[in-house]
GROMACS .gro file of C-alpha atoms in nm:
model
  340
    1UNK     CA    1   0.000   0.000   0.000
    2UNK     CA    2   0.124   0.350  -0.089
    3UNK     CA    3   0.148   0.580   0.214
    4UNK     CA    4  -0.014   0.922   0.228
    5UNK     CA    5   0.333   1.080   0.233
    6UNK     CA    6   0.442   0.895  -0.077
    7UNK     CA    7   0.118   0.982  -0.251
    8UNK     CA    8   0.163   1.353  -0.173
    9UNK     CA    9   0.513   1.350  -0.321
   10UNK     CA   10   0.366   1.251  -0.660
   11UNK     CA   11   0.099   1.522  -0.669
   12UNK     CA   12   0.149   1.761  -0.960
   13UNK     CA   13   0.004   2.094  -1.066
   14UNK     CA   14  -0.217   1.898  -1.310
   15UNK     CA   15  -0.367   1.704  -1.019
   16UNK     CA   16  -0.446   2.030  -0.840
   17UNK     CA   17  -0.611   2.170  -1.154
   18UNK     CA   18  -0.823   1.858  -1.196
   19UNK     CA   19  -0.928   1.856  -0.831
   20UNK     CA   20  -1.024   2.225  -0.842
   21UNK     CA   21  -1.191   2.186  -1.186
   22UNK     CA   22  -0.983   2.468  -1.331
   23UNK     CA   23  -0.706   2.493  -1.589
   24UNK     CA   24  -0.337   2.442  -1.517
   25UNK     CA   25  -0.286   2.805  -1.621
   26UNK     CA   26  -0.533   2.914  -1.351
   27UNK     CA   27  -0.342   2.721  -1.083
   28UNK     CA   28  -0.018   2.877  -1.202
   29UNK     CA   29  -0.170   3.227  -1.178
   30UNK     CA   30  -0.286   3.162  -0.823
   31UNK     CA   31   0.058   3.033  -0.723
   32UNK     CA   32   0.233   3.347  -0.847
   33UNK     CA   33  -0.047   3.582  -0.738
   34UNK     CA   34  -0.094   3.710  -1.093
   35UNK     CA   35  -0.305   4.017  -1.156
   36UNK     CA   36  -0.678   3.953  -1.203
   37UNK     CA   37  -0.711   3.635  -0.996
   38UNK     CA   38  -1.036   3.651  -0.799
   39UNK     CA   39  -1.063   3.565  -0.431
   40UNK     CA   40  -1.301   3.281  -0.517
   41UNK     CA   41  -1.051   3.128  -0.761
   42UNK     CA   42  -0.765   3.168  -0.512
   43UNK     CA   43  -0.964   3.000  -0.234
   44UNK     CA   44  -1.074   2.718  -0.465
   45UNK     CA   45  -0.721   2.639  -0.581
   46UNK     CA   46  -0.573   2.675  -0.233
   47UNK     CA   47  -0.835   2.437  -0.096
   48UNK     CA   48  -0.733   2.175  -0.351
   49UNK     CA   49  -0.364   2.225  -0.277
   50UNK     CA   50  -0.431   2.180   0.094
   51UNK     CA   51  -0.656   1.879   0.038
   52UNK     CA   52  -0.400   1.704  -0.185
   53UNK     CA   53  -0.102   1.812   0.024
   54UNK     CA   54   0.058   1.973  -0.281
   55UNK     CA   55   0.385   2.154  -0.217
   56UNK     CA   56   0.562   2.275  -0.532
   57UNK     CA   57   0.925   2.164  -0.544
   58UNK     CA   58   1.179   2.441  -0.588
   59UNK     CA   59   1.382   2.234  -0.832
   60UNK     CA   60   1.082   2.166  -1.054
   61UNK     CA   61   0.978   2.530  -1.048
   62UNK     CA   62   1.331   2.630  -1.140
   63UNK     CA   63   1.313   2.413  -1.451
   64UNK     CA   64   0.995   2.598  -1.551
   65UNK     CA   65   1.175   2.930  -1.496
   66UNK     CA   66   1.020   3.023  -1.163
   67UNK     CA   67   1.113   2.914  -0.810
   68UNK     CA   68   0.878   3.134  -0.604
   69UNK     CA   69   1.169   3.244  -0.387
   70UNK     CA   70   1.271   3.605  -0.330
   71UNK     CA   71   1.606   3.719  -0.195
   72UNK     CA   72   1.625   4.010   0.050
   73UNK     CA   73   1.972   4.147   0.128
   74UNK     CA   74   2.016   4.361   0.443
   75UNK     CA   75   2.329   4.549   0.554
   76UNK     CA   76   2.308   4.402   0.906
   77UNK     CA   77   2.062   4.266   1.162
   78UNK     CA   78   2.113   4.517   1.443
   79UNK     CA   79   1.905   4.805   1.310
   80UNK     CA   80   1.535   4.775   1.400
   81UNK     CA   81   1.445   4.979   1.093
   82UNK     CA   82   1.526   4.682   0.872
   83UNK     CA   83   1.268   4.479   1.063
   84UNK     CA   84   1.009   4.741   0.963
   85UNK     CA   85   1.108   4.701   0.598
   86UNK     CA   86   1.082   4.321   0.624
   87UNK     CA   87   0.737   4.356   0.779
   88UNK     CA   88   0.624   4.551   0.472
   89UNK     CA   89   0.775   4.298   0.231
   90UNK     CA   90   0.614   4.009   0.420
   91UNK     CA   91   0.276   4.183   0.407
   92UNK     CA   92   0.297   4.188   0.028
   93UNK     CA   93   0.395   3.821   0.006
   94UNK     CA   94   0.163   3.671   0.269
   95UNK     CA   95  -0.109   3.563   0.023
   96UNK     CA   96   0.132   3.425  -0.235
   97UNK     CA   97   0.340   3.112  -0.282
   98UNK     CA   98   0.661   3.314  -0.254
   99UNK     CA   99   0.912   3.251   0.023
  100UNK     CA  100   1.170   3.504   0.142
  101UNK     CA  101   1.533   3.406   0.183
  102UNK     CA  102   1.745   3.652   0.377
  103UNK     CA  103   2.108   3.750   0.318
  104UNK     CA  104   2.329   3.985   0.522
  105UNK     CA  105   2.591   4.191   0.339
  106UNK     CA  106   2.775   4.328   0.647
  107UNK     CA  107   2.784   4.653   0.446
  108UNK     CA  108   3.081   4.533   0.244
  109UNK     CA  109   3.098   4.513  -0.135
  110UNK     CA  110   3.264   4.169  -0.141
  111UNK     CA  111   3.014   4.003   0.093
  112UNK     CA  112   2.715   4.165  -0.075
  113UNK     CA  113   2.837   4.057  -0.417
  114UNK     CA  114   2.880   3.699  -0.299
  115UNK     CA  115   2.531   3.693  -0.145
  116UNK     CA  116   2.372   3.829  -0.465
  117UNK     CA  117   2.562   3.581  -0.682
  118UNK     CA  118   2.442   3.298  -0.458
  119UNK     CA  119   2.081   3.413  -0.495
  120UNK     CA  120   2.115   3.428  -0.874
  121UNK     CA  121   2.275   3.081  -0.881
  122UNK     CA  122   1.979   2.948  -0.683
  123UNK     CA  123   1.744   3.082  -0.952
  124UNK     CA  124   1.554   3.313  -0.721
  125UNK     CA  125   1.278   3.505  -0.898
  126UNK     CA  126   1.389   3.847  -0.776
  127UNK     CA  127   1.603   4.037  -0.527
  128UNK     CA  128   1.540   4.333  -0.295
  129UNK     CA  129   1.859   4.511  -0.191
  130UNK     CA  130   1.838   4.730   0.120
  131UNK     CA  131   2.108   4.996   0.164
  132UNK     CA  132   2.323   4.840  -0.106
  133UNK     CA  133   2.694   4.915  -0.137
  134UNK     CA  134   2.692   4.842  -0.511
  135UNK     CA  135   2.740   5.122  -0.765
  136UNK     CA  136   2.494   5.204  -1.043
  137UNK     CA  137   2.683   5.017  -1.315
  138UNK     CA  138   2.706   4.695  -1.115
  139UNK     CA  139   2.341   4.717  -1.011
  140UNK     CA  140   2.246   4.756  -1.376
  141UNK     CA  141   2.449   4.447  -1.463
  142UNK     CA  142   2.276   4.249  -1.186
  143UNK     CA  143   1.936   4.366  -1.313
  144UNK     CA  144   2.006   4.203  -1.651
  145UNK     CA  145   2.022   3.867  -1.473
  146UNK     CA  146   1.743   3.898  -1.217
  147UNK     CA  147   1.452   4.137  -1.138
  148UNK     CA  148   1.588   4.389  -0.890
  149UNK     CA  149   1.455   4.660  -0.657
  150UNK     CA  150   1.686   4.874  -0.444
  151UNK     CA  151   1.567   5.036  -0.121
  152UNK     CA  152   1.770   5.333  -0.002
  153UNK     CA  153   1.973   5.391  -0.317
  154UNK     CA  154   1.937   5.688  -0.549
  155UNK     CA  155   1.964   5.613  -0.920
  156UNK     CA  156   1.914   5.799  -1.250
  157UNK     CA  157   1.562   5.771  -1.399
  158UNK     CA  158   1.662   5.541  -1.683
  159UNK     CA  159   1.813   5.234  -1.521
  160UNK     CA  160   1.737   4.862  -1.548
  161UNK     CA  161   1.602   4.835  -1.193
  162UNK     CA  162   1.350   5.005  -0.962
  163UNK     CA  163   1.417   5.210  -0.652
  164UNK     CA  164   1.219   5.287  -0.337
  165UNK     CA  165   1.342   5.575  -0.125
  166UNK     CA  166   1.264   5.825   0.144
  167UNK     CA  167   1.328   6.192   0.064
  168UNK     CA  168   1.647   6.191   0.271
  169UNK     CA  169   1.739   6.551   0.198
  170UNK     CA  170   1.402   6.675   0.318
  171UNK     CA  171   1.420   6.452   0.627
  172UNK     CA  172   1.752   6.607   0.730
  173UNK     CA  173   1.616   6.956   0.673
  174UNK     CA  174   1.313   6.879   0.892
  175UNK     CA  175   1.542   6.766   1.173
  176UNK     CA  176   1.755   7.083   1.163
  177UNK     CA  177   1.456   7.316   1.130
  178UNK     CA  178   1.293   7.153   1.432
  179UNK     CA  179   1.603   7.193   1.646
  180UNK     CA  180   1.654   7.557   1.542
  181UNK     CA  181   1.290   7.639   1.611
  182UNK     CA  182   1.333   7.492   1.960
  183UNK     CA  183   1.622   7.725   2.036
  184UNK     CA  184   1.932   7.525   1.937
  185UNK     CA  185   2.194   7.682   1.709
  186UNK     CA  186   2.507   7.472   1.742
  187UNK     CA  187   2.361   7.170   1.564
  188UNK     CA  188   2.601   6.894   1.464
  189UNK     CA  189   2.541   6.585   1.255
  190UNK     CA  190   2.652   6.233   1.339
  191UNK     CA  191   2.674   6.063   0.999
  192UNK     CA  192   2.797   5.737   0.850
  193UNK     CA  193   3.141   5.664   0.704
  194UNK     CA  194   3.034   5.529   0.366
  195UNK     CA  195   3.155   5.668   0.037
  196UNK     CA  196   2.912   5.450  -0.163
  197UNK     CA  197   2.587   5.545   0.013
  198UNK     CA  198   2.374   5.790  -0.182
  199UNK     CA  199   2.134   5.834   0.110
  200UNK     CA  200   2.421   5.935   0.342
  201UNK     CA  201   2.513   6.201   0.088
  202UNK     CA  202   2.154   6.322   0.060
  203UNK     CA  203   2.112   6.358   0.436
  204UNK     CA  204   2.439   6.547   0.469
  205UNK     CA  205   2.336   6.780   0.187
  206UNK     CA  206   2.000   6.840   0.354
  207UNK     CA  207   2.170   6.912   0.687
  208UNK     CA  208   2.409   7.165   0.530
  209UNK     CA  209   2.133   7.335   0.334
  210UNK     CA  210   1.912   7.377   0.640
  211UNK     CA  211   2.199   7.519   0.844
  212UNK     CA  212   2.274   7.768   0.565
  213UNK     CA  213   1.909   7.870   0.537
  214UNK     CA  214   1.913   7.962   0.906
  215UNK     CA  215   2.246   8.146   0.882
  216UNK     CA  216   2.426   7.885   1.092
  217UNK     CA  217   2.706   7.791   0.851
  218UNK     CA  218   2.967   7.852   1.122
  219UNK     CA  219   2.814   7.571   1.329
  220UNK     CA  220   2.816   7.308   1.051
  221UNK     CA  221   2.996   7.002   1.186
  222UNK     CA  222   2.970   6.646   1.052
  223UNK     CA  223   3.118   6.357   1.248
  224UNK     CA  224   3.127   6.027   1.059
  225UNK     CA  225   3.128   5.685   1.224
  226UNK     CA  226   3.128   5.319   1.127
  227UNK     CA  227   2.828   5.089   1.166
  228UNK     CA  228   2.938   4.872   1.458
  229UNK     CA  229   2.837   4.953   1.815
  230UNK     CA  230   3.203   4.987   1.913
  231UNK     CA  231   3.277   5.233   1.632
  232UNK     CA  232   2.967   5.436   1.712
  233UNK     CA  233   3.049   5.440   2.083
  234UNK     CA  234   3.407   5.561   2.029
  235UNK     CA  235   3.297   5.839   1.794
  236UNK     CA  236   3.016   5.954   2.023
  237UNK     CA  237   3.237   5.956   2.337
  238UNK     CA  238   3.506   6.154   2.155
  239UNK     CA  239   3.251   6.406   2.030
  240UNK     CA  240   3.078   6.455   2.364
  241UNK     CA  241   3.411   6.508   2.544
  242UNK     CA  242   3.517   6.770   2.292
  243UNK     CA  243   3.535   7.132   2.412
  244UNK     CA  244   3.338   7.215   2.096
  245UNK     CA  245   3.054   6.980   2.181
  246UNK     CA  246   2.738   7.092   1.994
  247UNK     CA  247   2.415   7.187   2.171
  248UNK     CA  248   2.221   6.943   1.956
  249UNK     CA  249   2.287   6.640   1.737
  250UNK     CA  250   2.106   6.518   1.429
  251UNK     CA  251   2.190   6.147   1.409
  252UNK     CA  252   2.210   5.932   1.099
  253UNK     CA  253   1.974   5.673   1.250
  254UNK     CA  254   1.785   5.586   1.567
  255UNK     CA  255   2.043   5.315   1.633
  256UNK     CA  256   2.311   5.585   1.654
  257UNK     CA  257   2.086   5.831   1.841
  258UNK     CA  258   2.004   5.580   2.116
  259UNK     CA  259   2.374   5.510   2.161
  260UNK     CA  260   2.425   5.886   2.199
  261UNK     CA  261   2.153   5.897   2.466
  262UNK     CA  262   2.319   5.610   2.653
  263UNK     CA  263   2.670   5.757   2.649
  264UNK     CA  264   2.553   6.110   2.724
  265UNK     CA  265   2.356   5.983   3.024
  266UNK     CA  266   2.658   5.790   3.155
  267UNK     CA  267   2.863   6.111   3.126
  268UNK     CA  268   2.610   6.297   3.340
  269UNK     CA  269   2.471   6.511   3.059
  270UNK     CA  270   2.105   6.609   3.069
  271UNK     CA  271   1.891   6.549   2.761
  272UNK     CA  272   1.782   6.784   2.615
  273UNK     CA  273   1.917   7.059   2.847
  274UNK     CA  274   2.283   6.978   2.776
  275UNK     CA  275   2.233   6.800   2.446
  276UNK     CA  276   1.924   6.774   2.225
  277UNK     CA  277   1.902   6.471   1.996
  278UNK     CA  278   1.708   6.385   1.681
  279UNK     CA  279   1.727   6.040   1.520
  280UNK     CA  280   1.614   5.894   1.190
  281UNK     CA  281   1.376   5.601   1.118
  282UNK     CA  282   1.126   5.636   1.408
  283UNK     CA  283   1.183   5.277   1.516
  284UNK     CA  284   0.999   5.114   1.805
  285UNK     CA  285   1.281   5.192   2.051
  286UNK     CA  286   1.241   5.566   1.987
  287UNK     CA  287   0.902   5.553   2.158
  288UNK     CA  288   1.027   5.400   2.484
  289UNK     CA  289   0.998   5.639   2.777
  290UNK     CA  290   1.366   5.609   2.872
  291UNK     CA  291   1.460   5.723   2.520
  292UNK     CA  292   1.167   5.945   2.417
  293UNK     CA  293   1.362   6.013   2.100
  294UNK     CA  294   1.250   6.268   1.844
  295UNK     CA  295   1.291   6.098   1.506
  296UNK     CA  296   1.227   6.131   1.135
  297UNK     CA  297   0.970   5.876   1.026
  298UNK     CA  298   1.039   5.737   0.679
  299UNK     CA  299   0.769   5.466   0.684
  300UNK     CA  300   0.981   5.151   0.673
  301UNK     CA  301   0.681   4.923   0.622
  302UNK     CA  302   0.563   5.130   0.325
  303UNK     CA  303   0.912   5.115   0.171
  304UNK     CA  304   0.911   4.736   0.201
  305UNK     CA  305   0.556   4.701   0.071
  306UNK     CA  306   0.623   4.916  -0.234
  307UNK     CA  307   0.948   4.736  -0.309
  308UNK     CA  308   0.765   4.403  -0.309
  309UNK     CA  309   0.496   4.542  -0.539
  310UNK     CA  310   0.758   4.665  -0.783
  311UNK     CA  311   0.933   4.328  -0.774
  312UNK     CA  312   0.607   4.148  -0.856
  313UNK     CA  313   0.565   4.375  -1.157
  314UNK     CA  314   0.922   4.310  -1.268
  315UNK     CA  315   0.872   3.934  -1.239
  316UNK     CA  316   0.554   3.967  -1.445
  317UNK     CA  317   0.753   4.133  -1.723
  318UNK     CA  318   0.751   4.511  -1.668
  319UNK     CA  319   1.073   4.668  -1.797
  320UNK     CA  320   1.004   5.041  -1.756
  321UNK     CA  321   1.190   5.166  -1.443
  322UNK     CA  322   0.986   5.296  -1.151
  323UNK     CA  323   1.109   5.519  -0.867
  324UNK     CA  324   0.900   5.565  -0.553
  325UNK     CA  325   0.977   5.832  -0.290
  326UNK     CA  326   0.822   5.854   0.058
  327UNK     CA  327   0.786   6.199   0.213
  328UNK     CA  328   0.927   6.192   0.568
  329UNK     CA  329   0.771   6.348   0.875
  330UNK     CA  330   0.916   6.451   1.209
  331UNK     CA  331   0.783   6.288   1.527
  332UNK     CA  332   0.874   6.517   1.822
  333UNK     CA  333   0.950   6.372   2.164
  334UNK     CA  334   1.132   6.477   2.483
  335UNK     CA  335   1.488   6.442   2.345
  336UNK     CA  336   1.456   6.770   2.153
  337UNK     CA  337   1.214   6.966   2.372
  338UNK     CA  338   1.240   7.350   2.353
  339UNK     CA  339   1.546   7.489   2.521
  340UNK     CA  340   1.497   7.638   2.867
   0.00000   0.00000   0.00000
């Protein structure tokens, strides 16, 4: 007698179509969440798949040109903002047959390149790159091999891939304007040491422009730090011990800003009386009472959701590049309260 497990292993897409009384093409459309599939059709096909125990094999799908796997490459796993992006991507995929496979680039070109190559070799259907270190030319080359969407990377309008971004320049300007309006003039910026990041450049430009608009050019000061906690900590401690310590800091990210709060508190500084702080990303930790961190919200979930939508369209055959930009907003909290 053939066991249920053995029987399930032999179930094919044709069996599912026959059980659901629909065409093989209809089952395929449901599996890849193609445009125009009704809820009734999706439920009917899914019911048959569940009843028959059908699980499409990745190897078989690869032979047909589709594996229903999507690669997501993150710079690291420490920043809560990336979790927000993943939440958005997952929301877009939750009613599909697609599975996410995660790679971590460690913010280095060599590691990121190896991770992307591995995803291409495994015949993934598309890739979402978050905070990529790759340059435009290399990204364009990658996009000729696999559908690609980049989050947090500025690109010219006519490229072979899509981008999803926050208006980083505006976000930086909002942070500076808020601090100036609350009585702070010596506003410094704690940025990121990364020559390849277009969003780092945009935020620094926005910071400088806002300082110039308010006639505070003499107070422009950008301190750049690495991504690790140790690098951030050393840079922050050095800055806060400086005789030219600013009255306020606009930080590259909430991750950095919370480290500033921690070190400043250990040094006996009062926030915001001795040092006002504004972060970027409006992550969950910014809301905690012990942090109460003013932050620029760039809608991480929306960025992830839109990136997934663009990737679906690319997989379905769209070739015209699309570029989506989220308008940031400032969320004020105690860390940047008006100066006494």
